[in-house]
XYZ file of C-alpha atoms in Angstrom:
455
model
C 0.000 0.000 0.000
C 2.876 2.348 0.842
C 4.527 1.446 -2.471
C 1.349 2.257 -4.448
C 1.014 5.567 -2.613
C 4.568 6.540 -3.604
C 3.958 5.470 -7.228
C 0.789 7.605 -7.419
C 2.584 10.515 -5.770
C 5.409 10.301 -8.328
C 2.900 10.175 -11.189
C 1.106 13.246 -9.848
C 4.430 15.068 -9.481
C 5.367 14.241 -13.101
C 2.006 15.522 -14.342
C 2.422 18.756 -12.352
C 5.944 19.250 -13.735
C 4.687 18.615 -17.273
C 1.975 21.260 -16.868
C 4.109 23.935 -15.190
C 6.933 23.421 -17.694
C 4.477 24.054 -20.545
C 3.056 27.618 -20.124
C 0.450 27.291 -22.934
C -0.836 24.048 -21.374
C -0.962 25.710 -17.926
C -3.076 28.584 -19.269
C -5.291 26.257 -21.324
C -6.101 24.050 -18.341
C -6.342 27.059 -16.009
C -9.150 28.642 -18.027
C -10.906 25.267 -18.393
C -10.875 24.731 -14.610
C -12.090 28.305 -14.009
C -15.001 27.784 -16.418
C -16.046 24.421 -14.961
C -15.888 25.635 -11.363
C -17.727 28.850 -12.246
C -20.396 26.876 -14.133
C -20.941 24.402 -11.303
C -21.284 27.194 -8.724
C -23.593 29.299 -10.937
C -25.921 26.319 -11.389
C -26.825 26.461 -7.676
C -30.273 27.945 -6.858
C -28.787 30.506 -4.435
C -27.584 32.592 -7.400
C -30.922 32.982 -9.237
C -33.813 35.372 -8.597
C -36.338 32.534 -8.877
C -34.490 30.347 -6.346
C -34.378 27.494 -8.882
C -31.286 25.746 -10.187
C -29.929 26.814 -13.575
C -29.458 24.183 -16.255
C -25.808 23.044 -16.152
C -25.253 23.718 -19.862
C -26.588 27.270 -19.430
C -24.530 27.930 -16.294
C -21.325 26.632 -17.929
C -22.164 28.735 -21.002
C -22.456 31.891 -18.874
C -19.347 31.007 -16.840
C -17.410 30.490 -20.069
C -18.713 33.772 -21.459
C -17.706 35.642 -18.286
C -14.302 33.930 -17.875
C -13.534 34.435 -21.565
C -14.767 38.060 -21.299
C -17.274 37.551 -24.095
C -20.747 38.665 -23.015
C -22.987 36.136 -24.749
C -25.644 34.664 -22.481
C -28.427 32.132 -22.867
C -30.370 33.909 -20.096
C -31.025 37.572 -19.400
C -28.227 38.627 -17.032
C -30.256 41.332 -15.311
C -33.405 39.237 -14.800
C -32.145 35.675 -14.254
C -29.342 36.160 -11.712
C -29.622 37.815 -8.313
C -26.987 40.044 -6.689
C -24.862 37.043 -5.663
C -24.967 35.771 -9.226
C -23.948 39.182 -10.564
C -21.030 39.359 -8.111
C -19.817 35.896 -9.141
C -20.086 36.817 -12.833
C -18.126 40.017 -12.160
C -15.387 38.028 -10.382
C -15.154 35.658 -13.369
C -14.943 38.666 -15.722
C -12.142 40.259 -13.688
C -10.176 37.015 -13.394
C -10.728 36.220 -17.065
C -9.764 39.730 -18.141
C -6.549 39.831 -16.139
C -5.790 36.173 -16.773
C -5.726 33.130 -14.530
C -1.995 33.396 -13.802
C -2.228 37.107 -13.016
C -4.640 36.444 -10.176
C -2.632 33.402 -9.012
C 0.457 35.615 -8.755
C -1.351 38.505 -7.066
C -1.546 36.925 -3.613
C 2.117 35.812 -3.393
C 3.076 39.390 -4.274
C 0.880 40.748 -1.484
C 2.640 38.404 0.926
C 6.019 39.606 -0.431
C 6.964 36.143 -1.637
C 9.403 35.654 -4.518
C 7.886 34.759 -7.903
C 9.642 31.682 -9.324
C 11.008 31.214 -12.847
C 8.183 28.902 -13.938
C 5.571 31.428 -12.788
C 7.411 34.175 -14.667
C 7.434 32.044 -17.837
C 3.675 31.466 -17.560
C 3.107 35.202 -17.007
C 5.242 35.887 -20.090
C 3.071 33.543 -22.160
C -0.167 35.000 -20.770
C 0.813 38.635 -21.402
C 2.173 37.702 -24.838
C 5.583 39.335 -24.434
C 8.957 38.254 -25.773
C 11.241 38.584 -22.742
C 11.252 37.778 -19.022
C 13.100 41.034 -18.337
C 11.038 43.361 -16.145
C 8.097 40.918 -16.074
C 7.238 41.500 -12.390
C 7.449 45.284 -12.818
C 5.078 45.018 -15.794
C 2.826 42.712 -13.789
C 2.555 45.300 -11.003
C 1.732 47.955 -13.608
C -0.993 45.714 -15.062
C -2.684 45.307 -11.698
C -2.352 48.948 -10.658
C -3.455 50.401 -14.013
C -6.386 47.977 -14.293
C -7.885 48.855 -10.916
C -7.165 52.575 -11.385
C -8.787 52.787 -14.832
C -11.782 50.736 -13.682
C -12.280 53.023 -10.668
C -12.065 56.179 -12.802
C -14.528 54.655 -15.273
C -16.916 53.743 -12.449
C -16.699 57.306 -11.085
C -17.762 58.866 -14.398
C -20.532 56.291 -14.901
C -21.807 56.989 -11.370
C -22.493 60.606 -12.378
C -25.346 59.222 -14.503
C -26.261 55.977 -12.717
C -26.511 57.313 -9.139
C -29.241 59.922 -9.959
C -31.176 57.235 -11.855
C -30.822 54.196 -9.545
C -29.852 55.672 -6.182
C -26.479 55.750 -4.402
C -25.874 52.043 -3.639
C -27.421 50.549 -6.764
C -26.009 53.350 -8.924
C -22.444 52.733 -7.708
C -22.855 48.963 -8.070
C -24.027 49.415 -11.681
C -21.129 51.803 -12.302
C -18.521 49.371 -10.957
C -20.020 46.398 -12.807
C -20.206 48.133 -16.191
C -16.779 49.743 -15.798
C -15.102 46.369 -15.181
C -17.182 44.742 -17.914
C -16.167 47.448 -20.413
C -12.462 47.532 -19.512
C -12.271 43.729 -19.683
C -14.128 43.906 -23.028
C -16.775 41.551 -21.603
C -20.044 43.218 -22.641
C -22.177 41.923 -19.738
C -24.735 44.442 -18.540
C -27.284 44.814 -15.723
C -29.610 47.150 -17.611
C -31.342 44.301 -19.461
C -30.845 45.784 -22.935
C -27.181 46.840 -22.906
C -26.928 50.650 -23.121
C -29.759 51.001 -25.666
C -32.006 52.892 -23.180
C -29.096 55.351 -22.625
C -27.819 55.334 -26.218
C -27.898 59.126 -26.531
C -26.109 59.856 -23.267
C -22.763 61.387 -24.265
C -20.977 60.750 -20.944
C -21.903 57.060 -20.766
C -21.007 56.463 -24.424
C -17.616 58.197 -24.200
C -16.732 56.565 -20.856
C -17.543 53.052 -22.082
C -15.753 53.613 -25.392
C -12.588 54.821 -23.652
C -12.656 51.856 -21.261
C -13.077 49.431 -24.175
C -10.283 51.037 -26.209
C -7.825 51.199 -23.275
C -8.563 47.584 -22.352
C -8.201 46.497 -25.982
C -4.863 48.215 -26.708
C -2.867 45.826 -24.541
C -1.007 46.389 -21.296
C 2.397 46.589 -23.014
C 1.191 49.348 -25.345
C -0.523 51.423 -22.642
C 2.575 51.120 -20.430
C 4.752 52.285 -23.319
C 2.473 55.231 -24.116
C 2.464 56.299 -20.461
C 6.241 55.982 -20.219
C 7.355 57.566 -23.509
C 4.455 59.971 -24.250
C 5.587 60.494 -27.846
C 4.511 58.606 -30.954
C 7.997 58.860 -32.471
C 9.596 57.201 -29.428
C 7.195 54.242 -29.410
C 8.237 50.778 -30.565
C 7.173 49.473 -33.975
C 4.684 47.166 -32.212
C 2.996 50.023 -30.323
C 2.880 52.214 -33.437
C 1.288 49.434 -35.488
C -1.295 48.761 -32.760
C -2.277 52.443 -32.576
C -2.431 52.954 -36.352
C -4.522 49.827 -36.995
C -6.809 50.477 -33.995
C -7.504 54.113 -34.895
C -7.971 53.265 -38.581
C -10.471 50.489 -37.844
C -12.452 52.694 -35.446
C -12.682 55.545 -37.987
C -13.437 53.302 -40.978
C -15.993 51.323 -38.954
C -17.706 54.512 -37.732
C -17.951 56.036 -41.204
C -19.102 52.822 -42.897
C -21.733 52.057 -40.238
C -23.049 55.615 -40.414
C -23.349 55.583 -44.230
C -25.079 52.185 -44.262
C -27.534 52.657 -41.397
C -28.335 56.304 -42.162
C -30.264 55.156 -45.219
C -34.041 54.586 -45.190
C -34.901 51.613 -43.001
C -31.589 51.762 -41.166
C -31.298 51.844 -37.370
C -29.958 55.418 -37.539
C -32.505 56.734 -40.050
C -34.587 58.649 -37.486
C -31.694 59.655 -35.223
C -30.167 63.144 -35.217
C -26.763 63.689 -36.856
C -24.968 63.927 -33.483
C -26.601 60.787 -32.088
C -26.013 58.903 -35.336
C -22.275 59.648 -35.249
C -22.073 58.714 -31.560
C -23.925 55.431 -32.035
C -21.860 54.590 -35.117
C -18.631 55.209 -33.184
C -19.913 53.134 -30.268
C -20.740 50.155 -32.494
C -17.383 50.431 -34.255
C -15.506 50.431 -30.932
C -17.681 47.819 -29.230
C -17.375 45.376 -32.111
C -13.671 45.014 -31.143
C -14.399 43.232 -28.810
C -16.788 44.360 -26.073
C -20.324 43.292 -27.003
C -22.227 46.330 -25.716
C -24.698 47.788 -28.190
C -26.544 51.079 -28.566
C -28.696 50.052 -31.567
C -30.988 47.106 -32.216
C -28.589 44.583 -33.731
C -31.358 42.412 -35.196
C -32.686 45.412 -37.166
C -29.422 46.311 -38.923
C -28.871 45.965 -42.652
C -27.068 42.772 -43.655
C -24.225 44.940 -44.966
C -23.674 46.311 -41.452
C -23.710 42.785 -40.080
C -20.894 41.828 -42.471
C -18.991 44.987 -41.522
C -19.224 44.192 -37.808
C -18.240 40.562 -38.416
C -15.019 41.786 -40.075
C -14.309 44.142 -37.160
C -15.035 41.356 -34.660
C -12.730 38.882 -36.385
C -9.849 41.394 -36.401
C -10.482 42.157 -32.731
C -8.176 43.929 -30.272
C -4.441 43.847 -29.658
C -2.046 41.248 -28.190
C -1.664 41.144 -24.424
C -5.008 42.890 -23.908
C -8.421 41.905 -22.569
C -9.746 41.719 -26.149
C -9.985 38.736 -28.475
C -9.982 38.259 -32.228
C -7.121 37.732 -34.662
C -5.470 40.803 -33.135
C -4.632 44.107 -34.815
C -0.945 43.259 -35.263
C -1.746 39.947 -36.980
C -3.999 41.818 -39.391
C -1.400 44.582 -39.788
C 1.392 42.112 -40.618
C -0.855 40.471 -43.225
C -1.634 43.845 -44.822
C 2.037 44.856 -44.834
C 3.030 41.491 -46.357
C 0.440 41.933 -49.109
C 1.696 45.453 -49.878
C 5.283 44.189 -49.913
C 4.457 41.433 -52.404
C 2.543 43.860 -54.646
C 5.592 46.175 -54.626
C 7.860 43.169 -55.375
C 10.007 43.808 -52.295
C 12.220 41.110 -50.799
C 11.434 42.088 -47.203
C 8.402 43.289 -45.291
C 9.236 46.639 -43.722
C 7.614 48.879 -41.133
C 8.924 52.156 -39.685
C 12.365 51.583 -41.239
C 12.578 48.097 -39.754
C 12.032 44.667 -41.274
C 9.591 42.062 -39.997
C 11.018 38.621 -39.251
C 9.715 35.961 -41.710
C 8.850 33.797 -38.678
C 6.430 36.494 -37.522
C 4.782 36.524 -40.953
C 4.451 32.712 -40.996
C 2.957 32.772 -37.491
C 0.447 35.455 -38.554
C -0.590 33.362 -41.579
C -0.921 30.233 -39.415
C -3.108 32.075 -36.872
C -5.348 33.436 -39.631
C -5.733 30.032 -41.302
C -6.525 28.185 -38.050
C -8.843 30.949 -36.824
C -10.874 31.223 -40.032
C -10.999 27.433 -40.468
C -12.458 26.974 -36.971
C -15.016 29.738 -37.528
C -16.083 28.193 -40.855
C -16.408 24.688 -39.344
C -18.597 25.891 -36.458
C -20.773 27.978 -38.818
C -21.201 24.945 -41.074
C -22.257 22.667 -38.185
C -24.633 25.234 -36.665
C -26.226 25.959 -40.051
C -27.203 22.267 -40.121
C -28.272 21.927 -36.481
C -29.986 25.288 -35.900
C -33.023 26.842 -37.561
C -31.629 30.367 -38.053
C -30.397 32.447 -40.969
C -26.787 31.786 -41.900
C -25.907 35.455 -41.459
C -27.245 35.398 -37.867
C -25.301 32.197 -37.147
C -22.156 33.704 -38.702
C -22.533 36.788 -36.505
C -22.976 34.618 -33.392
C -19.943 32.422 -34.157
C -17.698 35.375 -35.024
C -18.846 37.089 -31.829
C -17.985 33.974 -29.792
C -14.554 33.336 -31.324
C -13.620 37.018 -31.079
C -14.969 37.090 -27.482
C -17.217 40.028 -28.417
C -20.538 38.963 -26.946
C -22.903 40.714 -29.369
C -25.811 38.677 -30.703
C -28.673 39.080 -33.142
C -30.988 37.503 -30.551
C -30.471 33.781 -31.200
C -28.287 32.803 -28.199
C -31.106 31.796 -25.862
C -32.827 29.703 -28.561
C -29.785 27.612 -29.490
C -30.021 23.834 -29.098
C -27.807 22.117 -26.518
C -25.371 21.246 -29.321
C -25.339 24.888 -30.400
C -24.705 26.089 -26.843
C -21.835 23.610 -26.428
C -20.235 24.657 -29.729
C -20.501 28.361 -28.868
C -19.039 27.636 -25.410
C -16.062 25.876 -27.023
C -15.739 28.765 -29.489
C -15.550 31.325 -26.659
C -12.956 29.193 -24.863
C -10.774 28.782 -27.957
C -11.178 32.462 -28.772
C -9.948 33.518 -25.320
C -6.891 31.276 -25.055
C -6.191 31.418 -28.791
C -6.240 28.444 -31.192
C -2.442 28.545 -31.521
C -2.002 28.409 -27.725
C -4.171 25.293 -27.695
C -2.047 23.815 -30.480
C 1.182 24.630 -28.605
C -0.286 23.109 -25.427
C -0.877 19.641 -26.816
C 1.195 19.693 -30.003
C 4.314 17.595 -30.575
C 7.594 19.204 -31.437
C 8.826 18.508 -34.935
C 11.620 15.930 -35.122
C 12.801 17.514 -38.350
C 13.500 20.893 -36.774
C 17.133 20.916 -37.851
C 16.659 19.061 -41.138
C 16.909 21.086 -44.342
C 15.166 19.681 -47.423
C 15.577 20.584 -51.127
C 13.477 23.499 -52.318
C 10.085 22.682 -53.878
C 8.959 24.771 -56.856
C 5.207 25.433 -56.554
C 3.269 27.884 -58.721
C 0.642 29.997 -56.951
C -1.661 32.851 -57.906
């Protein structure tokens, strides 16, 4: 019996070493455990207004949506869950937004304990940075800046919410929506996102700023704060800012022109409100999930526009999902370089490593393939229009959380597929591949060149 105990103990130790020595696997399993625990707890009757248990598939769906900072829900967040349920969802959003390892490292730091090398490597993988140098300093900045920005956001939201809902409820709504916006989650307690307050300038601007700051990435915001000059920024930060600003402006203009026409959701709105709502939808589509217009009443052209914005998503190392702005930017730059018949892909008088380009292409191929497969399956299993299904799937994979109203009516298979989509979208398909993939045995083998005609 003692011998068996030692054998089992050694096996457990080997499994633990295998997980901690593989940062992508650690993060993959960490999010899975967070989702399952959150789902099991949310299914308890103590968290619902009715006092009845929530179906396990629905509770895991909501836990996945909160942990993966998405915002999709099979039940109405405001009406189904009570205050305890809302608090638990908010905790899952905050943990999911900061990352499992960030929270796991927070308490040792408070106790002034040293952060080990393995923990630093997992933090490096989670925050999507290249070097371990200054990782703990950056980690402290992430925590401090997150709580500071969320508090400032809650303060500005309270200026509107407190007069409407009272001091306690108004501040609670302010804190909830501030964290939800900064983490790009899209959960709301108003019952219909911000549609009832769609013309309120302060609420719109506050939420948009929170979404943008959360979606730029902690590395970029730290660099902006430290250098305070566009010229002094790194090529990565410059690319993130250029792509982000361009997408926001293009999305705002395109949405305005499409929906301002007869029958559009902005047709009867004033010019000022139309511009504000267009900007809000452009920002929220990458990748927050709040809405200030009726999404199921938009033109199909707008739906396609928002799908593109959702798929591109936010920036690396941020609370946002999607392909990421830099992945899209590298693809655009590579295309321009090929059209100009250049041997290298250049940006800001620097060249981009071919490995980076190959990684960007791999991410795009895997990402789009997974989206297409899920759309194909759901189009066979669900009785909805393909464009509505495509919007739902893109929203799930990009961890946006916007829906055309079909989430609650999905079959159990549909709910499971969307849950998996949100999970893959949060950790990243390539992280999943790195977690369980085998290293190539031919890494140092060089083969003869193959001549293949393309185009």
